[in-house]
Structure formats: C-alpha cells, structure tokens
Amino acid sequence: MGNERRVRRLVANGTVWHWTVRQRVRPDYPDCRVTLSLFPEAPAHGVRRRLSLVFAPGPDRVISNAYFEAGTVVRLSDRAWLNLYEPGTVRRLLDAAAPVLESSPSVRDLEVDGWTCFTEAVDRAAPGTPLAGRPSA
C-alpha cells in the first residue's frame, strides 16, 4: 500500500481529521522514522494543529524499512504490530493520544513518541481480527 503523498480522511467523534504516513529512510537504521501526522479539518479555537506520532526503532521495537510492509511498526517481545496505513489503526492511535492533545490545547505542532500510544492501540483492537496486531495461534 502506501502512497506517502496521499492525504486520507477520518471522522472521529464528529471531528474530521486528515492524516498522512511518512517514512524517513537513512543509511543507518537507528536514524529511520515512520511518522503518522494528523490534523483536524476545522481549526479548533482558531489554532491550526498537527499531531505527529513518531515511531523510531529501538530495543525490542522495529519499524518498516524494507523487510516489513510499508507503515508497519512491531513490538518484538510479543510480535504485536500495527500498520499505520489502516484507518482502524489510525483511529485507535488518535484515541490513545487524546489525553496528550487535551493537555496541550494551544500547541500548534505536537510531536509525540508513537510507542507511548502503541500498547493502548493494540489492546483496543478487536480480538481475532487482522488489525489486532497479535500473531495468530
């Protein structure tokens, strides 16, 4: 999948959000990033906002670079994964990031470590669905 230039649309709790997935590939894998950016269609309180969930590789965490499908982030300890191109995944990550958005209402560009929302997004997935991000038994 993955036309990185495509802006997608998501409606969550009456708010229209636009979102994109960008992948930054560097020669050194630790410098690579996958970023999910979301911004509301109508500016809240006159402030145009953007939420960026940044996923970087680290201990027990990998991001797609060539081996995995584009937009995939994986926690190795339990092989849980999310595909950032899936609207259901984006919705769960947005819900998980809601407290951060609410605690910083005037911040225009909010950049958050995406891994802090990962567990909640995986846990919110319906069991037994491909979007659950858990390996099948």
Coordinates of N, CA and C in Angstrom, one line a residue:
M1 N 0.9 -1.2 0.0 CA 0.0 0.0 0.0 C 0.9 1.2 0.0
G2 N 0.5 2.3 0.4 CA 1.4 3.3 0.8 C 1.8 4.4 -0.2
N3 N 0.9 5.2 -0.7 CA 1.3 6.4 -1.4 C 1.5 7.4 -0.3
E4 N 2.8 7.7 -0.1 CA 3.1 8.6 1.0 C 2.6 10.0 0.9
R5 N 2.3 10.4 -0.3 CA 1.8 11.8 -0.6 C 0.3 11.9 -0.4
R6 N -0.4 10.8 -0.3 CA -1.8 10.8 -0.2 C -2.3 11.3 1.2
V7 N -3.2 12.2 1.2 CA -3.8 12.7 2.5 C -5.1 11.9 2.6
R8 N -5.3 11.2 3.7 CA -6.5 10.5 4.0 C -7.4 11.2 4.9
R9 N -8.7 10.8 5.0 CA -9.7 11.4 5.8 C -10.2 10.4 6.8
L10 N -10.5 10.9 8.0 CA -11.0 10.1 9.1 C -12.0 10.9 10.0
V11 N -13.1 10.4 10.3 CA -14.1 11.1 11.1 C -14.1 10.4 12.5
A12 N -13.8 11.2 13.5 CA -13.7 10.7 14.9 C -14.5 11.6 15.8
N13 N -15.5 11.1 16.4 CA -16.3 11.9 17.4 C -16.8 13.2 16.8
G14 N -17.2 13.2 15.6 CA -17.7 14.4 14.9 C -16.7 15.4 14.3
T15 N -15.4 15.0 14.5 CA -14.3 15.9 14.0 C -13.7 15.2 12.8
V16 N -13.5 15.9 11.7 CA -12.9 15.4 10.5 C -11.4 15.6 10.7
W17 N -10.6 14.5 10.6 CA -9.2 14.6 10.7 C -8.6 14.2 9.3
H18 N -7.5 14.8 8.9 CA -6.8 14.4 7.8 C -5.5 13.8 8.3
W19 N -5.0 12.8 7.6 CA -3.8 12.1 8.1 C -2.9 11.6 6.9
T20 N -1.6 11.5 7.2 CA -0.6 11.0 6.3 C 0.4 10.1 7.1
V21 N 1.0 9.3 6.3 CA 2.1 8.5 6.9 C 3.4 8.8 6.0
R22 N 4.4 9.1 6.7 CA 5.7 9.4 6.1 C 6.8 8.5 6.6
Q23 N 7.7 8.1 5.7 CA 8.8 7.2 6.2 C 10.1 7.9 5.8
R24 N 10.9 8.1 6.8 CA 12.3 8.6 6.6 C 13.3 7.5 6.6
V25 N 13.9 7.2 5.5 CA 14.9 6.1 5.5 C 16.3 6.7 5.4
R26 N 17.1 6.3 6.3 CA 18.5 6.8 6.4 C 19.4 5.6 6.2
P27 N 20.7 5.8 5.9 CA 21.6 4.7 5.8 C 21.8 3.9 7.1
D28 N 21.7 4.6 8.2 CA 21.8 4.0 9.5 C 20.4 3.7 10.0
Y29 N 20.0 2.5 10.2 CA 18.7 2.1 10.6 C 18.2 2.8 11.8
P30 N 19.0 3.0 12.9 CA 18.6 3.7 14.0 C 18.1 5.2 13.8
D31 N 18.5 5.7 12.6 CA 18.1 7.1 12.3 C 16.8 7.1 11.5
C32 N 16.2 6.0 11.1 CA 15.0 5.9 10.3 C 13.8 6.2 11.2
R33 N 12.7 6.7 10.6 CA 11.5 7.1 11.3 C 10.3 6.8 10.5
V34 N 9.2 6.4 11.1 CA 7.9 6.4 10.4 C 7.0 7.3 11.3
T35 N 6.4 8.3 10.6 CA 5.6 9.3 11.3 C 4.2 9.3 10.7
L36 N 3.2 9.2 11.7 CA 1.8 9.4 11.4 C 1.4 10.8 11.8
S37 N 1.0 11.6 10.9 CA 0.6 13.0 11.2 C -0.9 13.2 11.0
L38 N -1.5 13.8 11.9 CA -3.0 14.0 11.9 C -3.3 15.5 12.1
F39 N -4.2 16.0 11.4 CA -4.6 17.4 11.6 C -6.1 17.6 11.4
P40 N -6.8 18.3 12.3 CA -8.2 18.5 12.1 C -8.6 19.4 11.0
E41 N -9.7 19.1 10.3 CA -10.1 19.9 9.2 C -10.4 21.3 9.6
A42 N -11.2 21.5 10.6 CA -11.6 22.9 11.1 C -10.7 23.2 12.3
P43 N -10.0 24.3 12.2 CA -9.1 24.6 13.4 C -9.9 24.8 14.6
A44 N -9.5 24.2 15.7 CA -10.1 24.3 17.0 C -9.6 25.6 17.6
H45 N -10.5 26.4 18.1 CA -10.1 27.7 18.8 C -9.2 28.6 17.9
G46 N -9.4 28.5 16.6 CA -8.6 29.3 15.7 C -7.2 28.9 15.5
V47 N -6.8 27.8 16.1 CA -5.4 27.3 16.0 C -5.3 26.1 15.1
R48 N -4.5 26.2 14.1 CA -4.3 25.1 13.1 C -3.3 24.2 13.8
R49 N -3.7 22.9 14.1 CA -2.9 22.0 14.9 C -2.5 20.8 14.0
R50 N -1.4 20.2 14.5 CA -0.9 18.9 13.9 C -0.4 18.1 15.0
L51 N -0.8 16.8 15.0 CA -0.3 15.8 15.9 C 0.6 14.9 15.1
S52 N 1.8 14.7 15.5 CA 2.7 13.8 14.8 C 3.1 12.7 15.8
L53 N 2.8 11.4 15.4 CA 3.2 10.3 16.2 C 4.4 9.7 15.5
V54 N 5.6 9.8 16.2 CA 6.8 9.4 15.6 C 7.3 8.0 16.1
F55 N 7.5 7.1 15.2 CA 8.0 5.7 15.6 C 9.4 5.6 15.1
A56 N 10.3 5.3 16.1 CA 11.7 5.1 15.8 C 12.1 3.7 16.2
P57 N 13.0 3.1 15.5 CA 13.5 1.7 16.0 C 14.2 1.9 17.4
G58 N 14.2 0.8 18.1 CA 14.8 0.8 19.4 C 14.9 -0.6 19.9
P59 N 15.3 -0.7 21.2 CA 15.4 -2.1 21.8 C 14.0 -2.7 21.8
D60 N 13.8 -3.8 21.2 CA 12.6 -4.6 21.1 C 11.5 -3.9 20.3
R61 N 11.9 -3.0 19.4 CA 11.0 -2.3 18.5 C 11.6 -2.1 17.1
V62 N 10.8 -2.4 16.1 CA 11.3 -2.3 14.8 C 10.2 -1.5 14.0
I63 N 10.7 -0.8 12.9 CA 9.8 -0.2 12.0 C 10.1 -0.7 10.6
S64 N 9.1 -0.5 9.7 CA 9.3 -1.0 8.4 C 10.4 -0.2 7.7
N65 N 11.3 -0.9 7.0 CA 12.4 -0.2 6.3 C 12.5 -0.9 4.9
A66 N 12.3 -2.2 4.8 CA 12.3 -2.9 3.6 C 11.7 -4.3 3.8
Y67 N 12.0 -4.9 4.9 CA 11.5 -6.2 5.2 C 10.0 -6.3 5.4
F68 N 9.5 -5.4 6.2 CA 8.1 -5.4 6.6 C 7.3 -4.5 5.6
E69 N 6.0 -4.7 5.5 CA 5.1 -3.9 4.7 C 5.2 -2.4 5.1
A70 N 5.2 -1.5 4.2 CA 5.3 -0.1 4.5 C 4.3 0.3 5.6
G71 N 4.8 1.2 6.5 CA 4.0 1.7 7.6 C 3.8 0.7 8.7
T72 N 4.5 -0.4 8.8 CA 4.3 -1.3 9.9 C 5.3 -1.0 11.0
V73 N 4.8 -1.1 12.2 CA 5.7 -1.0 13.4 C 5.4 -2.2 14.3
V74 N 6.5 -2.8 14.8 CA 6.4 -4.1 15.5 C 7.1 -4.0 16.9
R75 N 6.4 -4.5 17.9 CA 7.0 -4.7 19.2 C 7.4 -6.2 19.2
L76 N 8.7 -6.5 19.3 CA 9.2 -7.8 19.2 C 8.9 -8.8 20.3
S77 N 8.8 -8.2 21.6 CA 8.6 -9.1 22.7 C 7.4 -10.0 22.6
D78 N 6.3 -9.5 22.0 CA 5.1 -10.3 21.8 C 4.7 -10.4 20.3
R79 N 5.5 -9.8 19.4 CA 5.2 -9.8 18.0 C 3.9 -9.0 17.7
A80 N 3.6 -8.1 18.5 CA 2.4 -7.2 18.3 C 2.8 -6.2 17.2
W81 N 1.9 -5.9 16.3 CA 2.2 -4.9 15.2 C 1.0 -4.1 14.9
L82 N 1.3 -2.9 14.3 CA 0.3 -2.0 13.8 C 0.7 -1.6 12.4
N83 N -0.2 -1.4 11.5 CA 0.0 -0.9 10.1 C -0.6 0.5 10.1
L84 N 0.3 1.5 10.0 CA -0.2 2.9 10.1 C -1.0 3.4 8.9
Y85 N -1.1 2.5 7.9 CA -1.9 2.9 6.7 C -3.4 2.4 6.9
E86 N -3.7 1.7 8.0 CA -5.0 1.2 8.2 C -5.8 2.2 9.0
P87 N -7.0 2.6 8.5 CA -7.8 3.6 9.2 C -8.2 3.2 10.6
G88 N -8.4 1.9 10.9 CA -8.8 1.5 12.2 C -7.6 1.7 13.2
T89 N -6.4 1.4 12.7 CA -5.2 1.7 13.5 C -5.0 3.2 13.8
V90 N -5.2 4.0 12.8 CA -5.1 5.4 13.0 C -6.1 5.9 14.0
R91 N -7.3 5.4 13.9 CA -8.4 5.8 14.9 C -8.0 5.4 16.3
R92 N -7.5 4.2 16.5 CA -7.1 3.7 17.8 C -5.9 4.6 18.4
L93 N -5.0 4.9 17.5 CA -3.8 5.7 17.9 C -4.3 7.1 18.3
L94 N -5.2 7.7 17.5 CA -5.8 9.0 17.8 C -6.5 9.0 19.2
D95 N -7.2 8.0 19.4 CA -7.9 7.8 20.7 C -6.9 7.7 21.9
A96 N -5.8 7.0 21.6 CA -4.8 6.8 22.7 C -4.0 8.1 22.9
A97 N -3.9 9.0 21.9 CA -3.2 10.2 22.0 C -4.1 11.4 22.5
A98 N -5.4 11.1 22.6 CA -6.3 12.2 23.0 C -5.9 12.9 24.3
P99 N -5.5 12.2 25.4 CA -5.1 12.9 26.6 C -4.0 13.9 26.3
V100 N -3.0 13.6 25.5 CA -1.9 14.5 25.2 C -2.5 15.7 24.4
L101 N -3.4 15.5 23.5 CA -4.0 16.6 22.8 C -4.7 17.5 23.7
E102 N -5.5 17.0 24.6 CA -6.3 17.8 25.5 C -5.4 18.5 26.5
S103 N -4.3 18.0 26.9 CA -3.4 18.6 27.9 C -2.6 19.8 27.3
S104 N -2.6 19.8 26.0 CA -1.8 20.9 25.3 C -2.6 21.5 24.2
P105 N -3.7 22.2 24.6 CA -4.7 22.7 23.6 C -4.1 23.8 22.7
S106 N -3.1 24.5 23.2 CA -2.6 25.7 22.4 C -1.4 25.4 21.6
V107 N -0.8 24.1 21.7 CA 0.4 23.8 21.0 C 0.0 23.5 19.5
R108 N 0.7 24.2 18.6 CA 0.3 24.1 17.2 C 0.8 22.8 16.6
D109 N 2.1 22.5 16.8 CA 2.7 21.2 16.3 C 3.1 20.4 17.4
L110 N 2.4 19.3 17.7 CA 2.6 18.4 18.8 C 3.3 17.2 18.3
E111 N 4.5 16.9 18.7 CA 5.2 15.7 18.3 C 5.3 14.8 19.5
V112 N 4.8 13.5 19.3 CA 4.8 12.6 20.4 C 5.5 11.3 20.0
D113 N 6.1 10.6 20.9 CA 6.7 9.3 20.7 C 5.5 8.3 20.5
G114 N 5.4 7.8 19.3 CA 4.3 6.9 18.9 C 4.2 5.7 19.8
W115 N 5.4 5.2 20.2 CA 5.4 4.0 21.0 C 4.6 4.1 22.4
T116 N 4.5 5.4 22.8 CA 3.7 5.6 24.1 C 2.2 5.3 23.9
C117 N 1.7 5.3 22.6 CA 0.3 5.0 22.3 C 0.2 3.6 21.8
F118 N 1.3 2.9 21.5 CA 1.2 1.6 20.8 C 0.4 0.6 21.6
T119 N 0.7 0.4 22.9 CA 0.1 -0.7 23.7 C -1.4 -0.5 23.7
E120 N -1.8 0.8 24.0 CA -3.3 1.1 24.1 C -4.0 0.8 22.7
A121 N -3.3 1.2 21.6 CA -3.9 0.9 20.3 C -4.0 -0.6 20.0
V122 N -3.0 -1.4 20.4 CA -3.1 -2.8 20.2 C -4.2 -3.4 21.1
D123 N -4.2 -3.0 22.3 CA -5.2 -3.5 23.3 C -6.7 -3.2 22.9
R124 N -6.9 -2.1 22.2 CA -8.2 -1.7 21.8 C -8.7 -2.4 20.5
A125 N -7.8 -3.1 19.8 CA -8.2 -3.9 18.6 C -9.1 -5.1 19.0
A126 N -10.0 -5.3 18.2 CA -10.9 -6.5 18.5 C -10.1 -7.8 18.4
P127 N -10.2 -8.7 19.3 CA -9.5 -9.9 19.3 C -9.9 -10.8 18.0
G128 N -9.0 -11.4 17.4 CA -9.3 -12.3 16.3 C -9.3 -11.6 14.9
T129 N -9.1 -10.2 14.9 CA -9.1 -9.5 13.7 C -7.7 -9.3 13.2
P130 N -7.5 -9.2 11.9 CA -6.2 -8.9 11.4 C -5.6 -7.7 11.9
L131 N -6.4 -6.7 12.3 CA -5.9 -5.4 12.8 C -5.5 -5.5 14.3
A132 N -5.8 -6.7 14.9 CA -5.4 -6.8 16.3 C -4.0 -6.7 16.6
G133 N -3.2 -6.9 15.6 CA -1.7 -6.8 15.7 C -1.1 -7.8 16.6
R134 N -1.8 -8.9 16.7 CA -1.2 -10.0 17.5 C -1.0 -11.2 16.6
P135 N 0.0 -12.0 16.8 CA 0.2 -13.2 15.9 C -0.9 -14.2 16.1
S136 N -1.3 -14.9 15.0 CA -2.3 -15.9 15.2 C -1.7 -17.1 15.8
A137 N -2.5 -17.9 16.5 CA -2.0 -19.1 17.2 C -1.8 -20.2 16.3

